[in-house]
């Protein structure tokens, strides 16, 4: 008798092999318990779908934000610098001073303006930006995105670079002329005449962002300064004013042209260090300037993106929650089915705590299996998101995530281990929590009543 009691005490210690054995037997369906097993399988599948969906959606949202950030900051700086009070004629000196500041990666200057671009029977509004080859080489996202032509001899080329979508829209290819029209032309006694000039297309690029590939036109810096009249002519030192009947050759020889730029872009080593870098840059600039950082420029867009990300996570978490509630229903039915078994276990010495642990392990095992399955499926889908998107689009003949709406030409995905761990932890905790009530009910079951009426 003493030996039997000792054996039961050994069996009833917390999470003993005896409890694992009973829990495992309850997970395996007998012929008369097929319905309970089907519910458990559906519960496991629901948890797996919920976990996989959360991992895929958060990965795509992370990839979407990271890709947009990379594209936007690859062309536009972390700071955009505009002059105050005086024209930006000393941009070369200011640029060199700013590049000496610790934490500054590079600084580029540009001449920019809005215009109308015309091709083969088509016209569209564009942003024309004049940049030197030296500054273009500081933008690897632009320099390395060429698909036709190249930037060799860019400063003396007298041509332009356009995006692939703009080229398709205007029906242009390498060597074709594109007409650029701006209303701010030459001032005459009869008013301002539009400025119309044609340039050959020397470069076609693809940045991978629809807005950039269909909106930007690049040209050499001095060509852009001439087009947008970002200059002033002053008499050379010691030069006497010219008579009214002076020839063009005399005017060119007597006057010196001083160019300016519209603004400068400052690229930092750390994009999130804009607050700390603002004051050092203002000090080294040596003149009043306006510094607009990328967070302020895109505050509305990225705030909306963050809100959408949080809302999507909360909504999709409901899938896991609904599946977890099925654990409660399946365990409640299992407890009712096993009334006689519980009574026998209690009679031979199993404690209430042991009964509770048995059913907790049964419910948690369903959650663990579903979570692990969802983890594997979610990681596989997230790693192949673009391939799956392309396959589904080709199969059903419908463009999923069209670039005209979502800005990007491909579906990005970036899996965050911290978020994956959070999703897995949430699913496991909810599965365990859902097992507590049915397990507690099983532990409170009176064996005497079961044996009397069972």
XYZ file of C-alpha atoms in Angstrom:
454
model
C 0.000 0.000 0.000
C 2.863 2.312 0.880
C 4.474 1.487 -2.457
C 1.267 2.375 -4.328
C 0.928 5.707 -2.506
C 4.548 6.563 -3.252
C 3.947 5.754 -6.895
C 0.904 8.034 -7.022
C 2.813 10.893 -5.339
C 5.510 10.472 -7.998
C 2.859 10.502 -10.694
C 1.187 13.606 -9.285
C 4.214 15.851 -9.170
C 3.930 18.917 -11.472
C 4.164 18.037 -15.188
C 5.042 14.417 -14.554
C 5.318 11.821 -17.340
C 1.955 10.501 -16.142
C 0.275 13.861 -16.928
C 1.963 14.142 -20.318
C 0.853 10.601 -21.159
C -2.796 11.261 -20.300
C -2.787 14.611 -22.124
C -1.336 12.979 -25.237
C -3.953 10.211 -25.157
C -6.720 12.821 -25.032
C -5.279 14.518 -28.124
C -5.529 11.286 -30.116
C -9.066 10.646 -31.273
C -10.885 7.416 -30.875
C -13.612 6.455 -33.286
C -16.375 7.761 -31.035
C -14.498 11.051 -30.424
C -13.981 12.044 -34.046
C -16.094 15.195 -33.723
C -13.910 16.544 -30.908
C -10.798 15.765 -32.924
C -12.191 17.616 -35.953
C -12.852 20.715 -33.830
C -9.318 20.526 -32.407
C -7.889 20.259 -35.940
C -9.932 23.230 -37.117
C -8.793 25.182 -34.069
C -5.164 24.350 -34.817
C -5.657 25.397 -38.464
C -7.314 28.661 -37.433
C -4.441 29.566 -35.123
C -1.930 28.680 -37.857
C -3.750 30.880 -40.393
C -3.930 33.767 -37.930
C -0.257 33.599 -36.993
C 0.844 33.218 -40.630
C -1.359 36.126 -41.721
C 0.014 38.391 -39.005
C 3.614 37.550 -39.914
C 3.021 38.094 -43.642
C 1.119 41.369 -43.201
C 3.599 42.864 -40.728
C 6.493 41.809 -42.976
C 4.904 43.398 -46.038
C 4.070 46.586 -44.119
C 7.644 46.757 -42.794
C 9.023 46.153 -46.270
C 6.680 48.743 -47.746
C 7.819 51.386 -45.248
C 11.516 50.501 -45.567
C 11.375 50.479 -49.379
C 9.525 53.780 -49.555
C 11.941 55.307 -47.069
C 14.894 54.040 -49.059
C 13.481 55.334 -52.353
C 12.446 58.722 -50.960
C 15.690 59.313 -49.070
C 17.727 57.895 -51.923
C 16.762 60.873 -54.080
C 15.686 63.489 -51.542
C 18.013 64.339 -48.689
C 17.463 64.063 -44.968
C 17.571 67.876 -44.967
C 16.418 70.196 -47.746
C 18.147 73.557 -47.363
C 16.666 76.793 -48.743
C 18.283 80.247 -48.670
C 16.864 83.219 -46.763
C 17.322 86.937 -47.507
C 19.967 86.429 -50.212
C 20.087 84.373 -53.389
C 21.913 81.049 -53.198
C 24.935 82.199 -55.217
C 27.525 80.974 -52.691
C 26.205 77.419 -52.781
C 29.610 75.950 -53.639
C 31.243 77.326 -50.485
C 28.288 76.391 -48.279
C 28.257 72.870 -49.741
C 31.939 72.314 -48.933
C 31.531 73.613 -45.378
C 28.535 71.361 -44.691
C 30.324 68.252 -45.947
C 33.007 68.762 -43.275
C 30.476 68.284 -40.437
C 30.731 64.930 -38.662
C 27.699 62.794 -39.444
C 27.137 64.318 -42.902
C 27.441 61.796 -45.702
C 27.135 64.134 -48.677
C 25.559 67.397 -49.875
C 24.179 68.049 -53.356
C 23.025 71.293 -54.993
C 20.346 71.518 -57.668
C 18.324 73.907 -59.801
C 14.678 72.897 -59.891
C 11.427 74.055 -61.392
C 8.057 72.824 -62.630
C 7.444 72.435 -66.352
C 5.401 70.672 -69.006
C 7.103 67.842 -70.902
C 5.877 66.897 -74.387
C 6.716 63.851 -76.451
C 5.003 62.013 -79.279
C 1.510 63.446 -79.006
C 1.503 63.330 -75.200
C 2.167 65.959 -72.518
C 2.460 65.808 -68.741
C 3.628 67.923 -65.833
C 7.143 67.201 -64.578
C 9.692 68.420 -62.090
C 12.919 69.396 -63.865
C 16.044 69.200 -61.739
C 19.474 70.365 -62.868
C 22.386 68.521 -61.233
C 26.089 68.153 -61.940
C 27.690 64.764 -62.571
C 29.614 65.095 -59.301
C 26.353 65.413 -57.359
C 24.646 62.627 -59.311
C 27.481 60.300 -58.310
C 26.584 61.055 -54.677
C 23.141 59.518 -55.354
C 23.797 55.819 -56.026
C 20.068 55.103 -56.240
C 19.916 57.376 -59.309
C 23.372 56.661 -60.762
C 22.866 52.872 -60.628
C 19.259 52.865 -61.859
C 19.988 53.548 -65.539
C 18.485 50.995 -67.903
C 19.237 52.822 -71.178
C 22.044 55.262 -71.928
C 24.449 56.531 -69.285
C 25.764 59.567 -67.425
C 29.181 59.612 -69.150
C 30.028 63.163 -70.184
C 26.878 64.350 -68.458
C 27.894 67.968 -67.779
C 28.606 68.648 -71.472
C 25.912 66.414 -72.956
C 23.133 69.028 -73.318
C 20.673 66.134 -72.889
C 18.275 64.973 -70.181
C 17.511 61.881 -68.089
C 13.912 60.707 -67.668
C 12.183 57.879 -65.832
C 10.998 54.717 -67.576
C 7.310 55.425 -66.940
C 7.622 58.980 -68.208
C 9.373 57.669 -71.318
C 6.560 55.163 -71.903
C 3.902 57.806 -71.377
C 5.530 60.260 -73.801
C 6.547 57.547 -76.279
C 10.253 58.398 -76.055
C 13.461 56.425 -76.261
C 17.185 57.199 -76.267
C 18.009 60.015 -78.690
C 14.422 61.228 -79.082
C 13.762 64.926 -78.361
C 11.611 65.905 -75.394
C 10.153 69.404 -75.308
C 10.217 71.228 -71.962
C 7.851 74.170 -71.570
C 7.703 76.630 -68.668
C 5.582 79.811 -68.445
C 8.434 81.780 -66.824
C 10.238 82.814 -69.984
C 11.577 86.048 -71.408
C 9.908 89.254 -70.263
C 8.842 91.443 -73.212
C 6.835 94.668 -73.487
C 3.868 92.475 -74.326
C 4.252 90.228 -71.277
C 6.171 87.083 -70.375
C 6.560 84.593 -73.177
C 6.716 80.856 -72.382
C 10.124 79.255 -72.662
C 10.125 76.254 -74.986
C 13.231 74.128 -75.515
C 13.894 70.635 -76.802
C 16.533 68.289 -75.414
C 17.623 64.814 -76.501
C 16.954 61.939 -74.118
C 20.376 60.615 -73.094
C 19.400 58.494 -70.063
C 16.354 56.453 -69.097
C 16.327 55.298 -65.460
C 14.084 53.146 -63.272
C 14.141 53.972 -59.570
C 11.351 51.494 -58.805
C 9.044 54.169 -57.398
C 6.212 55.202 -59.693
C 6.153 58.831 -58.551
C 9.844 59.321 -59.351
C 9.893 57.294 -62.575
C 6.992 59.274 -64.026
C 7.644 62.773 -62.681
C 11.353 63.702 -62.609
C 13.471 65.008 -65.474
C 17.192 65.551 -64.821
C 19.509 67.793 -66.823
C 23.056 69.151 -66.318
C 23.291 71.787 -63.606
C 24.291 74.773 -65.769
C 21.714 73.805 -68.370
C 19.046 73.827 -65.661
C 20.284 77.174 -64.331
C 20.080 78.677 -67.816
C 16.638 77.218 -68.456
C 15.119 78.509 -65.214
C 17.139 81.766 -65.413
C 18.866 81.170 -62.099
C 21.616 83.701 -62.744
C 22.390 87.394 -62.961
C 24.777 89.257 -65.228
C 27.151 91.807 -63.632
C 29.848 93.980 -65.137
C 33.342 92.616 -64.715
C 35.700 94.474 -62.416
C 37.015 97.646 -64.094
C 34.551 97.356 -66.963
C 32.832 100.572 -68.047
C 29.075 100.494 -68.734
C 28.377 99.681 -72.386
C 26.515 101.953 -74.792
C 22.992 101.074 -75.798
C 24.097 100.024 -79.269
C 26.664 97.475 -77.988
C 26.858 94.213 -79.872
C 26.189 90.791 -78.371
C 29.925 90.023 -78.481
C 30.699 93.169 -76.504
C 28.009 92.363 -73.944
C 29.313 88.811 -73.468
C 32.847 90.093 -73.016
C 31.876 92.845 -70.567
C 29.498 90.937 -68.320
C 30.070 88.026 -65.984
C 27.284 85.561 -65.295
C 26.823 84.507 -61.655
C 24.765 81.343 -61.197
C 22.689 80.241 -58.231
C 20.764 77.106 -57.231
C 17.279 76.524 -55.920
C 18.251 74.484 -52.857
C 20.565 71.798 -51.507
C 19.988 68.299 -50.145
C 21.962 67.105 -47.120
C 22.390 63.343 -46.613
C 23.266 62.098 -43.110
C 24.897 58.905 -41.898
C 21.927 58.386 -39.552
C 18.514 59.388 -40.973
C 17.054 59.652 -37.455
C 19.700 62.164 -36.296
C 18.041 65.193 -37.877
C 17.309 66.865 -34.532
C 20.902 66.587 -33.336
C 22.398 67.609 -36.700
C 20.258 70.683 -37.340
C 22.197 73.117 -35.121
C 25.738 72.131 -36.273
C 24.653 72.508 -39.907
C 23.067 75.903 -39.265
C 26.256 77.108 -37.580
C 28.584 75.929 -40.327
C 26.336 77.345 -43.100
C 27.418 80.852 -42.092
C 24.177 82.467 -43.306
C 20.449 82.329 -42.544
C 18.888 79.225 -44.072
C 15.761 77.089 -43.718
C 16.375 73.419 -42.874
C 13.427 71.129 -43.606
C 13.996 67.516 -42.527
C 12.534 64.447 -44.211
C 10.369 63.563 -41.204
C 8.566 66.876 -41.374
C 8.205 66.748 -45.167
C 6.682 63.268 -45.087
C 5.055 63.426 -41.657
C 1.492 62.953 -42.889
C 2.382 60.071 -45.203
C 4.420 58.043 -42.730
C 1.967 58.777 -39.882
C -0.858 57.401 -42.017
C 1.300 54.393 -42.858
C 1.984 53.745 -39.172
C -1.707 54.049 -38.255
C -2.632 51.632 -41.050
C 0.032 49.203 -39.824
C -1.279 49.237 -36.244
C -4.918 48.944 -37.309
C -4.141 46.018 -39.628
C -2.292 44.255 -36.823
C -5.198 44.709 -34.383
C -7.798 43.554 -36.911
C -5.832 40.490 -37.994
C -5.164 39.586 -34.363
C -8.883 38.874 -34.165
C -8.266 35.815 -36.363
C -6.009 34.348 -33.686
C -8.464 35.350 -30.955
C -11.394 33.642 -32.687
C -9.337 30.491 -33.227
C -8.245 30.521 -29.594
C -11.874 30.650 -28.448
C -12.370 27.371 -30.274
C -9.881 25.837 -27.834
C -12.355 26.600 -25.060
C -15.249 24.914 -26.884
C -13.213 21.843 -27.857
C -11.873 21.408 -24.306
C -15.311 21.863 -22.751
C -16.653 19.060 -24.961
C -13.600 16.952 -24.166
C -14.162 17.438 -20.427
C -17.790 16.348 -20.768
C -16.711 13.328 -22.792
C -14.104 12.364 -20.208
C -16.242 12.688 -17.064
C -15.837 9.020 -16.231
C -12.086 9.121 -16.903
C -11.687 12.134 -14.606
C -13.594 10.343 -11.876
C -11.359 7.261 -12.182
C -8.213 9.385 -12.131
C -9.393 11.186 -9.010
C -10.313 7.888 -7.369
C -6.853 6.363 -7.877
C -5.169 9.425 -6.383
C -4.821 12.163 -9.019
C -5.141 15.619 -7.467
C -7.236 18.490 -8.756
C -4.045 20.301 -9.754
C -2.962 17.280 -11.759
C -6.301 17.139 -13.601
C -6.057 20.852 -14.322
C -2.519 20.498 -15.683
C -3.577 17.597 -17.923
C -6.279 19.637 -19.661
C -4.127 22.777 -19.741
C -1.441 20.824 -21.565
C -4.061 19.430 -23.956
C -5.344 22.895 -24.917
C -1.887 24.492 -24.971
C -0.576 21.697 -27.194
C -3.183 22.640 -29.816
C -2.079 26.278 -29.588
C 1.628 25.412 -29.765
C 1.163 23.171 -32.796
C -0.943 25.791 -34.579
C 1.506 28.571 -33.728
C 4.538 26.626 -34.962
C 2.737 25.675 -38.167
C 1.691 29.298 -38.704
C 5.237 30.475 -37.977
C 6.723 28.234 -40.671
C 4.030 29.065 -43.248
C 4.208 32.792 -42.492
C 7.996 32.969 -42.826
C 7.932 31.036 -46.098
C 5.234 33.272 -47.615
C 6.894 36.470 -46.346
C 10.226 35.419 -47.880
C 8.572 34.806 -51.273
C 5.928 37.547 -51.225
C 6.837 39.110 -54.590
C 7.115 35.740 -56.363
C 3.730 34.644 -55.027
C 2.166 37.991 -55.956
C 3.455 37.705 -59.529
C 2.269 34.086 -59.800
C -1.217 34.867 -58.488
C -1.479 37.930 -60.761
C -0.527 35.856 -63.810
C -2.877 33.040 -62.810
C -6.028 35.101 -62.271
C -5.129 37.822 -64.783
C -5.598 40.661 -62.288
C -2.831 43.039 -61.172
C -2.413 42.651 -57.418
C -0.870 45.676 -55.684
C -0.718 47.806 -58.877
C 2.279 50.182 -58.793
C 0.128 53.165 -59.796
C -1.685 52.838 -56.459
C 1.023 51.512 -54.134
C 3.927 53.606 -55.573
C 6.335 50.632 -55.782
C 6.854 48.349 -58.782
C 7.359 45.247 -56.585
C 5.816 43.944 -53.372
C 8.479 44.347 -50.674
C 8.790 42.227 -47.550
C 10.985 42.688 -44.486
C 10.570 40.307 -41.548
C 11.266 41.786 -38.120
C 12.361 39.088 -35.614
C 11.017 41.129 -32.698
C 7.552 41.382 -34.240
C 7.574 37.686 -35.152
C 8.489 36.814 -31.568
C 5.667 39.072 -30.333
C 3.117 37.363 -32.613
C 4.269 33.893 -31.538
C 4.272 34.876 -27.862
C 0.799 36.398 -28.127
C -0.612 33.245 -29.748
C 0.968 30.986 -27.102
C -0.246 33.122 -24.187
C -3.790 33.293 -25.585
C -3.797 29.518 -26.151
C -2.722 28.887 -22.568
C -5.240 31.399 -21.214
C -8.046 29.763 -23.198
C -7.194 26.384 -21.635
C -7.496 27.583 -18.045
C -11.278 27.722 -17.672
C -12.087 24.247 -19.120
C -9.168 22.785 -17.133
C -10.444 24.429 -13.956
C -13.927 23.035 -14.593
C -12.444 19.565 -15.043
C -10.504 19.898 -11.791
C -13.688 20.858 -9.906
C -15.528 17.769 -11.104
C -16.874 15.556 -8.278
C -15.799 11.926 -8.870
C -18.528 10.588 -6.590
C -21.251 12.092 -8.779
C -19.645 10.718 -11.905
C -19.343 7.211 -10.517
C -22.884 7.330 -9.119
C -24.581 8.501 -12.332
C -22.001 7.474 -14.953
